[in-house]
Short mmCIF file of C-alpha atoms and ligand atoms in Angstrom, two decimals:
data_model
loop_
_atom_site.label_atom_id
_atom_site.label_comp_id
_atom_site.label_asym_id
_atom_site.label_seq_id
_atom_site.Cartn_x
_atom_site.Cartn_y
_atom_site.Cartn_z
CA UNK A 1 4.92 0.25 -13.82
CA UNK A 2 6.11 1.23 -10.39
CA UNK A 3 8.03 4.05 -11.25
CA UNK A 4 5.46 5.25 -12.05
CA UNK A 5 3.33 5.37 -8.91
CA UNK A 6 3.47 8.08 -6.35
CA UNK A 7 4.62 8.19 -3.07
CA UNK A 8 1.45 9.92 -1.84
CA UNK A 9 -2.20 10.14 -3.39
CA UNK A 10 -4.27 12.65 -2.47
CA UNK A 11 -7.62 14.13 -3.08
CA UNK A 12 -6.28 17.99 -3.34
CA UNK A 13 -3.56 19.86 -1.76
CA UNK A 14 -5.25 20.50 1.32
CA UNK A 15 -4.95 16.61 2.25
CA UNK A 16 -1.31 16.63 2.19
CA UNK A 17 0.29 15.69 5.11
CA UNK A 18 2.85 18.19 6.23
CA UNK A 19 4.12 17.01 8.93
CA UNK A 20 4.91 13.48 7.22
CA UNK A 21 6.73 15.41 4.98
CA UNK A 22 8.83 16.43 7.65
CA UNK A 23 9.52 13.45 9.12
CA UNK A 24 10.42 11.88 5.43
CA UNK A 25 13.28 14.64 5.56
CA UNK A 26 11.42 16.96 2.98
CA UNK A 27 12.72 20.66 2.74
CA UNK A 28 10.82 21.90 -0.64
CA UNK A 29 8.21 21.34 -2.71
CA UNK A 30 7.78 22.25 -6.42
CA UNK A 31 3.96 22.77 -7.38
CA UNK A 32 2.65 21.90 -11.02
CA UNK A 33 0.20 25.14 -11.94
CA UNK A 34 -2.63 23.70 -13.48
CA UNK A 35 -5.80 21.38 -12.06
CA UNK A 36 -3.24 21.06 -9.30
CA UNK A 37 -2.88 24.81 -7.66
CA UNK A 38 -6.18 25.99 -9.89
CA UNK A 39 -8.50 24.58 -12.59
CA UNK A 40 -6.83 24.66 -16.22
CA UNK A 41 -6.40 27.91 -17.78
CA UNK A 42 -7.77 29.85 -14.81
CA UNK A 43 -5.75 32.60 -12.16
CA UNK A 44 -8.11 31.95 -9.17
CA UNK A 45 -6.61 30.88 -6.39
CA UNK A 46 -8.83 30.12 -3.47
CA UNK A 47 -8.20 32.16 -0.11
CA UNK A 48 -7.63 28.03 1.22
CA UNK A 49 -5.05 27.58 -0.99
CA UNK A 50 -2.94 30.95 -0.22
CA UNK A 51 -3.74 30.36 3.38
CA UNK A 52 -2.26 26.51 2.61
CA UNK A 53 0.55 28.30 1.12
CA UNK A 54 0.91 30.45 4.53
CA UNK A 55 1.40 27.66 6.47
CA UNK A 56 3.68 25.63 4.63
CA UNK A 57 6.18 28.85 4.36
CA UNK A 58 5.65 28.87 8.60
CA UNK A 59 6.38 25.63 8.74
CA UNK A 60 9.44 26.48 6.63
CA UNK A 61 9.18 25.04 3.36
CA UNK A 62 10.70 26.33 0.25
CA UNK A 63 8.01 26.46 -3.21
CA UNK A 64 7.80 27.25 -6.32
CA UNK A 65 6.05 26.19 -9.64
CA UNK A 66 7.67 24.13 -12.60
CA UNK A 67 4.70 24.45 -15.21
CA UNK A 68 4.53 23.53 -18.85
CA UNK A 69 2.06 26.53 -19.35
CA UNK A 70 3.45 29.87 -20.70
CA UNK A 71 5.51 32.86 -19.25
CA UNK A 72 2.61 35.57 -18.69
CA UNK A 73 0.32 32.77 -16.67
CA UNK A 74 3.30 31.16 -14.89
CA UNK A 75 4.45 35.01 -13.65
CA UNK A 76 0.92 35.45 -12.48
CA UNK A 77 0.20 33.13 -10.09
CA UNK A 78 4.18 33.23 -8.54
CA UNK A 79 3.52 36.84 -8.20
CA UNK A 80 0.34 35.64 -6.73
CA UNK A 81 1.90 33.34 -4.51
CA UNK A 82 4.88 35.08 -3.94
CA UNK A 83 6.92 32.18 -4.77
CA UNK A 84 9.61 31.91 -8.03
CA UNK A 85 8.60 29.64 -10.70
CA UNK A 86 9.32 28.24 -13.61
CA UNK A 87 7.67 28.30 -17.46
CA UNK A 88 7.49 26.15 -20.31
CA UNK A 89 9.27 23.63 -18.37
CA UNK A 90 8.75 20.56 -20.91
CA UNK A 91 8.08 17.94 -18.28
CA UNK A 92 8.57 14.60 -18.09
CA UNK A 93 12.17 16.24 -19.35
CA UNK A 94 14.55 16.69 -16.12
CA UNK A 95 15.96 20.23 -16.94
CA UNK A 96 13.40 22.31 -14.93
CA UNK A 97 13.57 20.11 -12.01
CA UNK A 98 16.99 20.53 -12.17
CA UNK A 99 16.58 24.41 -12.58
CA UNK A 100 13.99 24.31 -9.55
CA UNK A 101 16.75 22.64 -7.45
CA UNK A 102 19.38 25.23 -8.18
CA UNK A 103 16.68 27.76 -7.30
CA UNK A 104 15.50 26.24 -3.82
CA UNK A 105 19.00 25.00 -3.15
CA UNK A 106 17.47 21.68 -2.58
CA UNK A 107 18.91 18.15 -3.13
CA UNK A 108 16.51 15.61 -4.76
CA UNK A 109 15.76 13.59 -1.86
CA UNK A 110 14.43 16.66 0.40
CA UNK A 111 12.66 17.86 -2.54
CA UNK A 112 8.71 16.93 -3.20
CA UNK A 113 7.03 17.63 -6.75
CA UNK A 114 3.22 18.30 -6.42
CA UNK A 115 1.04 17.42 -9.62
CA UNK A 116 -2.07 15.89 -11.78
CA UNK A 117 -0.09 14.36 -13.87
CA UNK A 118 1.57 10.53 -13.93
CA UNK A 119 3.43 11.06 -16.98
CA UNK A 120 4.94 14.32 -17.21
CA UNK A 121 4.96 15.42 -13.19
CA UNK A 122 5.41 12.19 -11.36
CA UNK A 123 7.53 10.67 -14.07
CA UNK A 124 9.41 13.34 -14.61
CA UNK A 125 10.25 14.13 -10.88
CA UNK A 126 10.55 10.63 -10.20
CA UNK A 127 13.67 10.42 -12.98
CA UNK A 128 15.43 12.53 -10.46
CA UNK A 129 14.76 11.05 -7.35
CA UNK A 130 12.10 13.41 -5.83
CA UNK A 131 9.69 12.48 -3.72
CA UNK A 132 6.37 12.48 -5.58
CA UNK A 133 2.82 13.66 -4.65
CA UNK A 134 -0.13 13.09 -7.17
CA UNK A 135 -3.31 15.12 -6.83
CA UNK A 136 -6.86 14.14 -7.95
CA UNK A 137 -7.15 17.03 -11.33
CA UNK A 138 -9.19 19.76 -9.82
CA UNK A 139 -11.06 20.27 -13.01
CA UNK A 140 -11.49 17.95 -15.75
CA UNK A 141 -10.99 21.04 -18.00
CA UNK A 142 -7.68 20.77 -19.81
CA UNK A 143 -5.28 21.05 -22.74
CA UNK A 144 -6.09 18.29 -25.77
CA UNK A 145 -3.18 16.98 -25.15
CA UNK A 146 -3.61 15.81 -21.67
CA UNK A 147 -6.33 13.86 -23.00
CA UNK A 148 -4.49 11.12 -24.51
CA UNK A 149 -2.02 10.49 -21.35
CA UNK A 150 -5.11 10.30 -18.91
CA UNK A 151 -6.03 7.32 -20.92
CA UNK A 152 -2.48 5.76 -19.87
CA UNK A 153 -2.62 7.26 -16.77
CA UNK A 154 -6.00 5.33 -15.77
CA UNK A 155 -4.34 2.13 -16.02
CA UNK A 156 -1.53 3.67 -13.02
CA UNK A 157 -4.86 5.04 -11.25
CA UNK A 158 -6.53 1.71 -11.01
CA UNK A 159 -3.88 0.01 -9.15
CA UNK A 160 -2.61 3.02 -6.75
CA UNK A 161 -7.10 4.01 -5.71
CA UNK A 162 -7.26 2.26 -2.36
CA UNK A 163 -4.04 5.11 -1.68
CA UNK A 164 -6.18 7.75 -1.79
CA UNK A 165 -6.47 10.36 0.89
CA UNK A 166 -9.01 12.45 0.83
MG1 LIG B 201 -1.31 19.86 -14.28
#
């Protein structure tokens, strides 16, 4: 089960620690969209999250978004953002990692993938030798078929809780 636990747990973006990012060698980090950056199915992102976004690109990190969602809600928030991204990515598959690596020109190991998800963003990244961040869902609005892997996904929860920054 330990590949699939995350290197960091945290309550929302906002509690990531930067600067430990830096020290761990981390150039870039690749954002999932939805109940991670804003609540499923939504476009509002809150003025703390683009001023989050601020500081990470002064600090000098490299983003963008690898999201199963489609092209028109993807394009949005990028444009948003101002950050490249990527649609109907098909996670846990490796391809749009890979494509988000080209993009950043990033190796694995100074890349960071941001999600909600165990089994399609943390496994997924983690099949490629990112660094993985998991993020508490922001809403517990979301696609059917999310539902079923949150069932799986509380059995990873249960023994990764007492790793939770909030
Ligand atoms: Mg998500």
């Amino acid at each position: 089960m330990r590949f699939l636990h995350p290197d960091m747990y945290v309550g929302s973006i906002k509690n990531i620690d930067i600067q430990k990012l830096k020290k761990a060698g981390i150039k870039a980090l690749i954002f999932d969209l939805d109940n991670t950056l804003v609540p499923w199915n939504s476009s509002e992102l809150t003025e703390e999250t683009l001023a989050w976004f601020k500081e990470l690109h002064k600090e000098g990190f490299k983003t963008c978004i690898v999201s199963n969602n489609n092209r028109q809600r993807v394009t949005k928030l990028c444009n948003l953002l101002e950050i490249p991204g990527i649609h109907k990515a098909s996670k846990p598959r490796r391809k749009a990692f890979r494509r988000a690596l080209r993009m950043l020109q990033v190796k694995p190991e100074e890349t960071a993938m941001v999600g909600d998800q165990v089994f399609t963003d943390v496994l997924g990244a983690k099949r490629l030798g990112l660094y993985t961040i998991l993020v508490v869902p922001i809403s517990k609005r979301e696609f059917i078929g999310t539902r079923i892997n949150r069932q799986l996904e509380k059995l990873v929860l249960r023994r990764i809780k007492h790793r939770l920054i909030q």
